[in-house]
Amino acid sequence: MNNRGTNLDTVRQYNLSRILGLVHREGAVSRSTLTRETGLNRSTVAALVTELAALRLVVEAEPDVNRGVGRPSPVVRPHPDCVAFAVNPEQDAINIGVVRMSGEVVDRVRHEIDEPLGVAETVRVTAELIAALRAKLPAEAVIAGVGVAVPGLVRSGDGLVRLAPHLGWLDEPVASLLTDATGYAARAANDASLGALAEHTFGAGRGVDNLVYLNGGASGIGGGVIVNGIPLGGVAGYAGEFGHNLVTAPDGPGKPSTGGALEDEVNRGRLLELLELRSADAPQFEQALLTSTSAELRAEAVRQLGILSIALRNAINVLNPELVVLGGFLASLHALDPELLESLVAEQTLAAAFESVRIVRAQLGPDLLLIGAAQLAFEPLIDNPARSGS
């Protein structure tokens, strides 16, 4: 009897996860759709939805009686009070957001800094900002946890930041330190890999099984890859470091390059300098770039687009994606002259690979990395929804 009870409970938890996962991805799903997608009967789906609603993970709404035929089915959505805290530390700021399971950023703060902070100070500042954001939420809000999008190599097994060179971090357990400081379970991963996940779930890559995402930020360029619908992490989670690919020749045979990596040549800092800005968030940067009349800035931007085209050529030839998504300041470069970038990539890429790919900017805009970081926090909750009530 005990084994039977345990098995039934395991099946129930599995089905709760299936239902919540569908609601998470779709945003609004009718009960009839949940019944069809899961293969469960209507009474079982109704019971599972009721349980998820009691846990404040979903809400049900009356259907639109003016749409469709037959008996209308209630619509299930993520509960607006189920949120995660998302963190993205950068060279010039710590960005923190409150993100719903639907991918909506409902609150955010940008804490600007003069220089990168060490891990201890980053954790202290982040914990204070999270506490201030939590105070603005309803007391009964369900907090899924904290997700951290780090511009560097993050070990997938335990979230250890092996190297974040632009932050000066080496072998730092930022996730466990944030767990201790905030009281919420924290997880960390590479920022661009999380950006790829966010765009695949909610943005330009929705419904696309093979895509490459490149993110450009204050701390350089990173990337993420989705292959056959599954994130490509590599053996330890370090896959996608496109920013370290060489795009110009070394100094000579057998000699190390003194530059030439993608993130050295395609660089937000150079553009900011020509814009005469010390710092800027993503919308401010793009507005300044697109409205500038500086010939020197235009020449530098065109040079960077040329270098970026080499990196995209390499990615397309090697991975044969259906979609290349550009985020961060790379999206702004793309917006400056998308036709030029596409023509440069086309000239260099194998024709058979290029004919099936599209190059687009990220749809989720400046919220992208926060949405990706939040998904990292939501994953354990979706895997085991019942834990939220424990």
XYZ file of C-alpha atoms in Angstrom:
390
model
C 0.000 0.000 0.000
C 2.784 2.418 0.827
C 4.456 1.819 -2.525
C 1.158 2.349 -4.339
C 0.597 5.627 -2.510
C 4.086 6.804 -3.325
C 3.623 5.948 -7.006
C 0.291 7.755 -7.183
C 1.840 10.818 -5.561
C 4.703 10.737 -8.073
C 2.219 10.595 -10.956
C 0.256 13.482 -9.443
C 3.390 15.618 -9.098
C 4.383 14.787 -12.676
C 0.980 15.849 -13.985
C 1.002 19.037 -11.922
C 4.340 19.850 -13.543
C 2.969 19.144 -17.030
C -0.017 21.426 -16.486
C 2.040 24.251 -14.979
C 4.670 23.939 -17.720
C 2.035 24.351 -20.428
C 0.526 27.377 -18.698
C 3.989 28.865 -18.225
C 4.900 28.535 -21.902
C 1.561 29.535 -23.403
C 0.503 32.234 -20.945
C -3.212 31.492 -21.276
C -4.534 27.973 -21.888
C -8.089 26.689 -21.842
C -8.895 23.645 -19.754
C -9.975 21.852 -22.915
C -6.538 22.509 -24.449
C -4.836 21.197 -21.319
C -6.986 18.067 -21.544
C -6.055 17.552 -25.182
C -2.329 18.266 -24.738
C -1.867 16.053 -21.670
C -4.202 13.204 -22.625
C -5.723 13.340 -19.136
C -9.478 13.290 -18.593
C -11.398 16.481 -17.835
C -12.032 15.728 -14.173
C -8.321 15.037 -13.552
C -7.304 18.273 -15.279
C -9.914 20.179 -13.270
C -8.556 18.726 -10.009
C -4.945 19.526 -10.946
C -5.818 23.102 -11.920
C -7.709 23.543 -8.656
C -4.657 22.349 -6.724
C -2.346 24.723 -8.627
C -4.763 27.578 -7.993
C -4.771 26.803 -4.268
C -0.979 27.041 -4.360
C -1.336 30.482 -6.009
C 0.547 29.326 -9.083
C -2.328 29.743 -11.564
C -5.641 31.564 -11.800
C -8.732 30.643 -13.762
C -10.864 33.088 -15.688
C -14.201 32.782 -17.392
C -13.866 32.103 -21.120
C -14.829 34.483 -23.889
C -18.354 33.282 -24.655
C -18.300 35.109 -27.998
C -15.525 32.924 -29.391
C -15.763 29.372 -30.688
C -18.614 26.927 -30.629
C -19.913 24.538 -28.025
C -19.530 24.815 -24.290
C -16.770 27.348 -23.460
C -13.834 26.166 -21.343
C -12.288 28.160 -18.461
C -8.923 29.772 -19.233
C -5.904 29.090 -17.004
C -3.129 31.675 -16.615
C -0.029 32.045 -14.420
C -0.907 33.663 -11.089
C 0.178 37.325 -11.154
C 1.501 37.046 -7.588
C 3.885 34.191 -8.435
C 7.191 35.896 -9.207
C 10.942 35.464 -9.264
C 13.724 37.935 -8.612
C 16.116 38.265 -11.547
C 19.648 39.654 -11.248
C 22.116 40.710 -13.949
C 25.419 42.120 -12.629
C 27.387 44.114 -15.194
C 30.477 46.321 -15.293
C 28.474 49.510 -14.945
C 25.323 48.460 -13.080
C 23.456 45.765 -11.200
C 20.057 45.190 -12.796
C 17.334 43.529 -10.739
C 13.770 42.752 -11.753
C 10.577 41.199 -10.451
C 9.355 38.816 -13.146
C 6.111 36.883 -13.431
C 5.948 33.313 -14.707
C 4.461 34.656 -17.942
C 7.731 36.490 -18.646
C 6.398 39.919 -17.667
C 8.797 42.215 -15.812
C 6.590 44.090 -13.355
C 9.261 46.017 -11.454
C 12.942 46.691 -11.939
C 15.810 48.735 -10.575
C 19.152 49.658 -12.140
C 21.835 50.303 -9.544
C 24.656 52.100 -11.355
C 28.249 51.648 -10.208
C 31.514 53.345 -11.121
C 33.442 50.080 -11.427
C 32.686 46.361 -11.154
C 31.970 45.186 -7.631
C 33.455 42.141 -5.966
C 31.156 39.231 -5.235
C 30.673 40.060 -1.546
C 29.649 43.653 -2.288
C 27.466 42.546 -5.209
C 25.646 40.116 -2.936
C 25.188 42.751 -0.231
C 23.775 45.348 -2.634
C 21.606 42.785 -4.413
C 20.128 41.468 -1.154
C 19.213 45.014 -0.088
C 17.564 45.772 -3.427
C 15.661 42.475 -3.399
C 14.386 43.228 0.109
C 13.134 46.626 -1.084
C 11.389 45.062 -4.076
C 9.865 42.326 -1.887
C 8.387 44.965 0.417
C 6.342 46.283 -2.523
C 4.813 42.880 -3.288
C 1.708 41.409 -1.646
C 2.471 39.584 1.584
C 0.999 36.368 0.156
C 3.101 36.497 -3.049
C 4.786 33.243 -4.032
C 8.525 33.811 -4.536
C 9.989 31.155 -6.840
C 13.557 32.189 -6.017
C 16.413 34.228 -7.450
C 17.967 33.761 -10.885
C 21.322 35.350 -11.714
C 22.456 36.028 -15.284
C 26.252 36.272 -15.081
C 28.477 37.565 -17.917
C 30.983 34.747 -17.650
C 31.583 31.011 -17.351
C 29.171 29.463 -14.861
C 29.363 25.776 -13.954
C 25.992 24.201 -14.578
C 26.220 21.668 -11.765
C 26.347 24.121 -8.866
C 26.254 27.668 -10.272
C 29.898 28.379 -9.414
C 31.189 31.323 -11.443
C 34.441 29.905 -12.775
C 35.403 33.114 -14.565
C 33.714 36.451 -15.176
C 36.707 38.423 -16.472
C 34.968 41.770 -16.896
C 33.694 41.609 -13.313
C 36.965 40.307 -11.894
C 35.301 37.161 -10.490
C 37.122 33.845 -10.256
C 35.616 30.668 -8.755
C 32.932 32.575 -6.865
C 29.854 30.786 -5.388
C 27.520 33.710 -6.056
C 24.364 31.563 -6.060
C 24.952 30.026 -2.631
C 25.980 33.407 -1.211
C 22.751 34.979 -2.476
C 20.731 32.113 -1.017
C 22.268 32.823 2.390
C 21.834 36.599 2.063
C 18.230 36.648 0.815
C 16.671 33.492 2.224
C 15.507 32.505 -1.279
C 16.894 29.672 -3.353
C 19.262 31.215 -5.905
C 20.634 29.770 -9.139
C 23.167 31.231 -11.566
C 23.988 30.667 -15.234
C 25.619 32.438 -18.151
C 23.687 35.544 -19.163
C 23.617 34.904 -22.921
C 22.549 31.283 -22.472
C 19.635 32.566 -20.412
C 18.919 35.163 -23.088
C 18.666 32.376 -25.655
C 16.250 30.530 -23.379
C 14.110 33.638 -22.904
C 13.893 34.396 -26.631
C 13.117 30.748 -27.367
C 10.319 30.663 -24.777
C 8.722 34.102 -25.143
C 10.416 36.071 -27.940
C 11.667 35.911 -31.513
C 12.611 32.245 -31.177
C 9.207 31.028 -30.054
C 8.413 27.898 -32.052
C 11.957 27.744 -33.510
C 13.914 24.608 -32.661
C 17.364 25.681 -33.885
C 18.655 29.141 -33.095
C 21.785 31.041 -32.145
C 21.578 34.005 -29.792
C 24.349 36.585 -29.383
C 24.184 39.134 -26.590
C 26.269 42.294 -26.363
C 26.595 44.012 -23.003
C 28.922 46.179 -20.985
C 30.871 43.041 -20.073
C 31.426 41.809 -23.605
C 29.695 39.376 -25.940
C 28.276 35.985 -25.105
C 25.998 33.547 -26.828
C 23.518 30.760 -26.416
C 22.450 27.962 -28.734
C 19.205 26.008 -28.978
C 19.532 22.709 -30.890
C 16.405 20.721 -31.728
C 14.543 22.661 -29.056
C 17.099 21.933 -26.313
C 19.645 24.425 -24.904
C 23.214 23.470 -25.781
C 25.239 23.682 -22.594
C 28.271 21.505 -23.186
C 29.773 19.187 -20.604
C 29.872 21.834 -17.836
C 27.656 24.638 -19.144
C 30.293 26.742 -20.894
C 29.047 26.429 -24.485
C 28.261 29.587 -26.445
C 31.288 31.772 -25.685
C 31.233 33.405 -29.114
C 32.797 36.565 -27.722
C 36.151 34.785 -27.358
C 36.278 33.566 -30.961
C 39.083 35.145 -32.976
C 37.789 37.252 -35.851
C 41.101 38.823 -36.920
C 44.454 37.155 -37.529
C 47.040 36.646 -34.757
C 50.233 38.702 -34.828
C 52.104 35.946 -36.648
C 52.582 32.172 -36.911
C 52.742 30.604 -33.489
C 52.232 33.920 -31.712
C 49.305 34.688 -29.438
C 46.976 37.437 -30.560
C 47.086 40.729 -28.661
C 43.451 41.233 -29.573
C 41.188 40.086 -32.338
C 38.506 38.354 -30.280
C 34.962 39.261 -31.230
C 34.274 41.171 -28.021
C 37.529 43.118 -28.410
C 36.587 44.248 -31.900
C 32.820 44.663 -31.503
C 32.743 46.753 -28.388
C 30.071 48.803 -26.672
C 32.656 50.885 -24.827
C 34.098 52.270 -28.080
C 30.657 53.313 -29.244
C 29.849 54.953 -25.903
C 33.082 56.908 -26.083
C 32.214 58.232 -29.538
C 28.721 59.054 -28.285
C 30.373 60.945 -25.390
C 28.452 58.883 -22.847
C 29.904 57.340 -19.714
C 27.060 54.880 -19.310
C 23.612 54.233 -20.725
C 20.875 51.659 -20.410
C 19.791 49.807 -23.547
C 17.047 52.227 -24.734
C 19.255 55.277 -24.121
C 22.168 53.681 -25.979
C 20.057 52.772 -28.998
C 18.421 56.175 -29.178
C 21.820 57.881 -29.100
C 23.287 55.514 -31.709
C 20.428 55.830 -34.170
C 20.112 59.611 -33.931
C 23.802 60.535 -33.979
C 25.077 62.477 -36.998
C 28.761 61.773 -36.239
C 30.640 60.471 -39.292
C 33.285 58.978 -36.992
C 30.651 57.060 -35.040
C 29.046 55.814 -38.249
C 32.401 54.572 -39.540
C 33.117 52.714 -36.298
C 29.643 51.164 -36.265
C 30.050 49.979 -39.851
C 33.460 48.532 -38.983
C 31.910 46.648 -36.067
C 29.093 45.339 -38.273
C 31.751 43.976 -40.631
C 33.516 42.148 -37.798
C 30.194 40.883 -36.430
C 29.384 39.440 -39.861
C 32.470 37.219 -39.606
C 31.280 35.773 -36.302
C 27.798 35.198 -37.685
C 29.252 33.519 -40.773
C 31.145 31.101 -38.542
C 28.087 30.349 -36.374
C 25.799 29.767 -39.348
C 28.284 27.551 -41.197
C 28.972 25.419 -38.108
C 25.503 25.199 -36.513
C 23.076 25.651 -39.447
C 20.422 27.492 -37.395
C 17.030 28.628 -38.603
C 17.351 31.885 -36.701
C 20.104 34.178 -35.428
C 18.900 36.537 -32.690
C 20.902 39.611 -31.670
C 20.390 41.172 -28.249
C 21.847 43.979 -26.160
C 23.916 46.529 -28.068
C 24.221 44.054 -30.949
C 20.498 44.570 -31.550
C 21.148 48.309 -31.776
C 23.971 47.763 -34.276
C 21.604 45.601 -36.304
C 18.949 48.334 -36.199
C 21.459 50.847 -37.539
C 21.799 49.005 -40.866
C 20.182 45.543 -41.017
C 20.526 45.320 -44.804
C 24.279 45.898 -44.619
C 24.769 43.217 -41.969
C 22.694 40.688 -43.876
C 24.532 41.340 -47.132
C 27.920 40.976 -45.423
C 26.898 37.671 -43.852
C 25.455 36.419 -47.148
C 28.711 37.146 -48.982
C 30.703 34.941 -46.596
C 28.332 32.131 -45.657
C 27.833 28.839 -47.485
C 24.835 29.427 -49.728
C 23.000 26.289 -48.636
C 23.270 27.292 -44.956
C 22.377 30.948 -45.522
C 19.225 30.268 -47.518
C 17.446 28.789 -44.487
C 18.475 31.357 -41.841
C 17.019 34.668 -40.694
C 18.895 37.343 -38.730
C 16.662 39.319 -36.365
C 16.906 41.448 -33.253
C 15.670 40.154 -29.911
C 11.989 40.802 -29.279
C 12.207 41.043 -25.490
C 14.345 44.188 -25.551
C 16.060 45.420 -22.386
C 14.103 42.951 -20.222
C 15.552 39.928 -22.000
C 18.282 38.911 -19.536
C 16.001 39.498 -16.562
C 13.348 37.271 -18.136
C 15.979 34.616 -18.800
C 17.337 34.789 -15.255
C 13.803 34.463 -13.874
C 13.217 31.290 -15.902
C 16.219 29.809 -14.124
C 14.438 30.433 -10.820
C 11.078 29.126 -12.069
C 12.444 25.814 -13.359
C 12.521 23.985 -9.981
C 9.019 25.266 -9.169
C 7.631 24.033 -12.482
C 9.390 20.698 -12.006
C 7.773 20.292 -8.579
C 4.865 22.698 -8.062
C 3.810 21.152 -4.791
C 6.980 22.419 -3.106
C 5.604 25.968 -3.162
C 3.067 25.008 -0.523
C 5.582 23.370 1.780
